[in-house]
Short mmCIF file of N, CA and C in Angstrom, two decimals:
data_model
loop_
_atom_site.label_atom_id
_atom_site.label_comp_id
_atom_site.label_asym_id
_atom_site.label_seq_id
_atom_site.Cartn_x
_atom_site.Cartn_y
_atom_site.Cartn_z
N UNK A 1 49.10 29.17 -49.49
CA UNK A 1 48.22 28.14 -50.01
C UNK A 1 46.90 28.20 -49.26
N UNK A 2 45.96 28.41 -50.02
CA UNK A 2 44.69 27.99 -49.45
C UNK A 2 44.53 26.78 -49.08
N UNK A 3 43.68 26.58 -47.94
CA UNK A 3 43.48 25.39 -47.92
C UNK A 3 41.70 24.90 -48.10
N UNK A 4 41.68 23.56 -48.03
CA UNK A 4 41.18 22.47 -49.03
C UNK A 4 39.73 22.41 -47.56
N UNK A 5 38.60 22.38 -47.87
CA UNK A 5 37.62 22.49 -47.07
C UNK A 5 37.20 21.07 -47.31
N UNK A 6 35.48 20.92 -46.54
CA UNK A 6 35.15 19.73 -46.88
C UNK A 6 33.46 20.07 -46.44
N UNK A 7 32.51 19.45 -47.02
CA UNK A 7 30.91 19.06 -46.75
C UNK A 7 30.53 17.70 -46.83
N UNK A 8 30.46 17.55 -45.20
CA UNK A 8 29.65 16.59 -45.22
C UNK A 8 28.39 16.51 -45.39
N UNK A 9 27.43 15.19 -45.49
CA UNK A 9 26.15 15.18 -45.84
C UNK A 9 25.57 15.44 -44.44
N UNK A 10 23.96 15.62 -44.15
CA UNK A 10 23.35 15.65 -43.22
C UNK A 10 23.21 14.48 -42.23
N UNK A 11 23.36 13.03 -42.68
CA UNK A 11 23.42 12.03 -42.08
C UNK A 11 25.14 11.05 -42.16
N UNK A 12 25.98 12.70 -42.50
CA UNK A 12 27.75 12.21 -42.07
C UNK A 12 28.24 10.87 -42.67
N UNK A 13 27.46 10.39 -44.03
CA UNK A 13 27.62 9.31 -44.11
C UNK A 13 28.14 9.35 -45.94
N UNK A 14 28.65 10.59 -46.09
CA UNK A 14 29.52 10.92 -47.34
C UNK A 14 29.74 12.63 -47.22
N UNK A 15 30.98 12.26 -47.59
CA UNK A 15 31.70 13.76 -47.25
C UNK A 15 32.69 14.18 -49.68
N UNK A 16 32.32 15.73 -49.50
CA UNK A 16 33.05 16.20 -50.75
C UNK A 16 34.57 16.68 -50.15
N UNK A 17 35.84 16.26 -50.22
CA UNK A 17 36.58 17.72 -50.19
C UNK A 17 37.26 18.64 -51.35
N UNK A 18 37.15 19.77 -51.36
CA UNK A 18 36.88 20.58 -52.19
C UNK A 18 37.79 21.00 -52.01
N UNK A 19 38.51 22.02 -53.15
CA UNK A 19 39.84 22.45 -53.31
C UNK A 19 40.13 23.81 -53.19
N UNK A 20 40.90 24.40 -53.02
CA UNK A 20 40.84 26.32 -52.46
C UNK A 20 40.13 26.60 -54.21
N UNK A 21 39.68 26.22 -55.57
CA UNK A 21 39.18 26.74 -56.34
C UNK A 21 38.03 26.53 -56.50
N UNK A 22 37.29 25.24 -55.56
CA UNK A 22 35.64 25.17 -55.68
C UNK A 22 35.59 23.91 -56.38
N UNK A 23 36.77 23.45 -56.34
CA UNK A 23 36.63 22.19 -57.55
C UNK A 23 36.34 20.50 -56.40
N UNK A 24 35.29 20.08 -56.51
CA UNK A 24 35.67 18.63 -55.95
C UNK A 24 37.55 17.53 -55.74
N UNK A 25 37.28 17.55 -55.24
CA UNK A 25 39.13 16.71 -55.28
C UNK A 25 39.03 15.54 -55.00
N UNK A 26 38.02 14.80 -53.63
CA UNK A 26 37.46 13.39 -53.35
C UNK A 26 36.28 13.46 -52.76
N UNK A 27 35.35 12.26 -53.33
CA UNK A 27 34.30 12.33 -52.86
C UNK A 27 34.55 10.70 -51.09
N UNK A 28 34.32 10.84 -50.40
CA UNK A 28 34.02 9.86 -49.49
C UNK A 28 32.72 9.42 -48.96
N UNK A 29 32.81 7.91 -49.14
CA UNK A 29 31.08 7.49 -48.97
C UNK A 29 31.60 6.20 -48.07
N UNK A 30 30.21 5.98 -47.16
CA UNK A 30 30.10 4.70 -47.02
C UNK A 30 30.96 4.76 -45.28
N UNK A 31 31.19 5.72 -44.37
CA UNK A 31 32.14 5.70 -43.37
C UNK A 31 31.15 6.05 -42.50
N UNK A 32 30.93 5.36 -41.03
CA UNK A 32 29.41 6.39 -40.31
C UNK A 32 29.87 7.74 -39.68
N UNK A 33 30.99 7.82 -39.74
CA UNK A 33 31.43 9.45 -39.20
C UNK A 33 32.60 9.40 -39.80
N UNK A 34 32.71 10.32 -40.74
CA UNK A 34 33.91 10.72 -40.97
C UNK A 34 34.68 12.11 -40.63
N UNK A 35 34.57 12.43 -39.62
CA UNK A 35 35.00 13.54 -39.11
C UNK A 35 36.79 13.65 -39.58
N UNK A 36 37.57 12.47 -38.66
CA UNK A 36 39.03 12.06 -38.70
C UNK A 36 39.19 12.53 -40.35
N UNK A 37 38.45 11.36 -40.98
CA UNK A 37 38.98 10.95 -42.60
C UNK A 37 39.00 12.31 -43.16
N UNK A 38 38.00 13.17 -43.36
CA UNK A 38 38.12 14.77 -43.92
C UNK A 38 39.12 15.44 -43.16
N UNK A 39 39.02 15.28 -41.97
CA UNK A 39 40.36 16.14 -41.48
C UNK A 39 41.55 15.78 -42.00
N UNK A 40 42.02 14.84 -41.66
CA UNK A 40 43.20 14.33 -42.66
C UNK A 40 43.68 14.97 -43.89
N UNK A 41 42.19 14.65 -44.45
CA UNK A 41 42.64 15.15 -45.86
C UNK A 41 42.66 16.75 -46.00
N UNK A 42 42.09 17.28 -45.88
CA UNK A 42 41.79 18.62 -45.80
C UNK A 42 42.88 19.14 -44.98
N UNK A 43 44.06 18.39 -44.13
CA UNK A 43 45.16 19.31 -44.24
C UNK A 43 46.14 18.46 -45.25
N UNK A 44 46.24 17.87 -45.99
CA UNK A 44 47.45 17.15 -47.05
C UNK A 44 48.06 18.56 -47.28
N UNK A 45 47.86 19.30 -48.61
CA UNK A 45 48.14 20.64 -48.56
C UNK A 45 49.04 21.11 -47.88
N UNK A 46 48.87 21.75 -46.65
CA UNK A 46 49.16 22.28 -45.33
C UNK A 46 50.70 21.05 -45.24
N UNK A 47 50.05 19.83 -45.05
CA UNK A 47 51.34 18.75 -44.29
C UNK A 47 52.24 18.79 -45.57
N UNK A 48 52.26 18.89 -46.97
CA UNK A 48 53.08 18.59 -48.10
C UNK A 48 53.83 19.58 -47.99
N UNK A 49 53.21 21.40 -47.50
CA UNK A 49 54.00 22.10 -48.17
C UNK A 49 55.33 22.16 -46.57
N UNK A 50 54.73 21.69 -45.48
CA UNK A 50 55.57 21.45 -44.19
C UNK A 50 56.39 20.41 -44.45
N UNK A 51 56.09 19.46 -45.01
CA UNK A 51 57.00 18.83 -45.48
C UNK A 51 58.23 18.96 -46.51
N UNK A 52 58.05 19.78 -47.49
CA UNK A 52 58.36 20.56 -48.66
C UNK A 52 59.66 21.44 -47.66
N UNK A 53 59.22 22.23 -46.85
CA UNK A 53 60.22 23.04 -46.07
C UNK A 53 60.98 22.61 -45.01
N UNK A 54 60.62 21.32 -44.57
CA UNK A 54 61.74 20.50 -43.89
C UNK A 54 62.53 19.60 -44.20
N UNK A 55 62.40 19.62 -45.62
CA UNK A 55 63.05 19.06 -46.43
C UNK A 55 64.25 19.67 -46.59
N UNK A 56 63.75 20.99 -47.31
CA UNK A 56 64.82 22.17 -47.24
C UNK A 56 66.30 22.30 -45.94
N UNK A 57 65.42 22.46 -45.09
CA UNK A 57 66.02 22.21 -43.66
C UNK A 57 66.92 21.31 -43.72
N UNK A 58 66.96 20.43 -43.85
CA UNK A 58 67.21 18.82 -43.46
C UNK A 58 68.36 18.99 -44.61
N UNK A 59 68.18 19.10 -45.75
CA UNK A 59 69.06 19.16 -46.76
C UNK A 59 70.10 19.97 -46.74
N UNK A 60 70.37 20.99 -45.29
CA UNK A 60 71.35 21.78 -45.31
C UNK A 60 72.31 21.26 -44.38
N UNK A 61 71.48 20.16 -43.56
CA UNK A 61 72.54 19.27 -42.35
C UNK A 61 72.56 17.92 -42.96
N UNK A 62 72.42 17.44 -44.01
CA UNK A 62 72.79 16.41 -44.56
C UNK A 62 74.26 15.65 -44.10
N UNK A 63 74.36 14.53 -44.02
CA UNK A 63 75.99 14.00 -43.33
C UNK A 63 76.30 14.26 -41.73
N UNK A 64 75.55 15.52 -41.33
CA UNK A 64 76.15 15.76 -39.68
C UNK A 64 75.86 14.45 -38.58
N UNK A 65 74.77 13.53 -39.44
CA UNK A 65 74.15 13.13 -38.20
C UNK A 65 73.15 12.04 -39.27
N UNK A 66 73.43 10.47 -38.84
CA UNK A 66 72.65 9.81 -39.48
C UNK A 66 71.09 10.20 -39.08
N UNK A 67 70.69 10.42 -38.35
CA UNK A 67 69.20 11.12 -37.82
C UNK A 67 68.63 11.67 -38.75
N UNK A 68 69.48 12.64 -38.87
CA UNK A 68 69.15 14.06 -39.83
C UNK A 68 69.19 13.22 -41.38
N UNK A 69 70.02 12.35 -41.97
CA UNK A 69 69.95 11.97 -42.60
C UNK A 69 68.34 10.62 -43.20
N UNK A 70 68.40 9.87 -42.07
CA UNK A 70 67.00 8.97 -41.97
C UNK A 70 65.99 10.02 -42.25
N UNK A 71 66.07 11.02 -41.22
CA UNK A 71 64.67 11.92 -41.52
C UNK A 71 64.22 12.65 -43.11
N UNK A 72 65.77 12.75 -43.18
CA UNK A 72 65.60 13.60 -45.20
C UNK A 72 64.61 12.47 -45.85
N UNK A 73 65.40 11.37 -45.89
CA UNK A 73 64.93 9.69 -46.76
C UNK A 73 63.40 10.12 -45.98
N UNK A 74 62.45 9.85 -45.05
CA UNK A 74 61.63 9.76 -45.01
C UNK A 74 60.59 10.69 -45.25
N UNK A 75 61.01 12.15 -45.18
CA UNK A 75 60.43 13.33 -45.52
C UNK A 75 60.29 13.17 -47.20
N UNK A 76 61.61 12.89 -47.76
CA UNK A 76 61.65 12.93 -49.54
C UNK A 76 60.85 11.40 -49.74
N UNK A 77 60.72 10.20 -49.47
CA UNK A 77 59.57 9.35 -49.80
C UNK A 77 58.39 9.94 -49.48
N UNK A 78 57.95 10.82 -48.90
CA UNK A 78 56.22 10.55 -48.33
C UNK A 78 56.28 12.02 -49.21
N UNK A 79 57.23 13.40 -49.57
CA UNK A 79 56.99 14.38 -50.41
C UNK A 79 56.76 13.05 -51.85
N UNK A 80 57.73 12.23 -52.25
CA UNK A 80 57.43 11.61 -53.55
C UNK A 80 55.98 11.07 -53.25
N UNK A 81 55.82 10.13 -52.60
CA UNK A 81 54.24 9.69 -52.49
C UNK A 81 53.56 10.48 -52.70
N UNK A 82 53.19 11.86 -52.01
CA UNK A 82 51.82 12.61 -52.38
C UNK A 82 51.91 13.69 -53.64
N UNK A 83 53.17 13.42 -54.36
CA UNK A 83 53.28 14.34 -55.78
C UNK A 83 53.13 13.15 -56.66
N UNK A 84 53.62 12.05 -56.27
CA UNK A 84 53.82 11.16 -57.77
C UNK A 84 52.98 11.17 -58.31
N UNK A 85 52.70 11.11 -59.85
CA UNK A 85 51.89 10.87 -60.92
C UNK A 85 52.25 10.28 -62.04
N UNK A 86 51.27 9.52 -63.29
CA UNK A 86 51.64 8.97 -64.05
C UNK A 86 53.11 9.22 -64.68
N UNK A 87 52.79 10.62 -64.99
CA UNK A 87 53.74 11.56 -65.78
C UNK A 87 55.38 11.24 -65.43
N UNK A 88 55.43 10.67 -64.31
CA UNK A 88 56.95 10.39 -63.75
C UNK A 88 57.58 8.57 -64.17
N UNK A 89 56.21 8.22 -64.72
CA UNK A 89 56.79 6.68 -65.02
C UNK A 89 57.18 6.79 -67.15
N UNK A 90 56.90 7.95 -67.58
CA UNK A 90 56.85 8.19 -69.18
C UNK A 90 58.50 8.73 -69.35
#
């Protein structure tokens, strides 16, 4: 996966991040430094698909260990959070 870049303005006070195809994805305005906020975002990507594979993980020790189990539940809510879309309530 490519990952997701970002341009801020000259006075850091609105940032684009842009998608590995050149496409806008969010614009952010109105923050006096957003250094943190673009970083964040600009790894989602990166953290979904790490998440995505410890999921995997996790799903092969399922039952050994309520731990292992809490961690699946919280890995598979926050993978549902950053995929959900309309399309899943039709």
């Amino acid at each position: 996966m490519n990952p997701w870049t970002y341009d801020i303005s000259p006075d850091r006070r609105q940032a684009l991040i842009i998608d590995d195809e050149g496409y806008t994805v969010a614009e952010i305005a109105g923050h006096t430094d957003m250094t943190e906020t673009v970083g964040l975002m600009t790894a989602a990507p990166d953290m979904l698909a790490a998440l995505q594979r410890v999921r995997e993980v996790l799903l092969w020790n399922l039952g050994d260990d309520a731990r292992i189990d809490a961690a699946f539940d919280a890995v598979n809510a926050a993978i549902f959070k950053a995929t959900y879309t309309m399309e899943h309530k039709q």
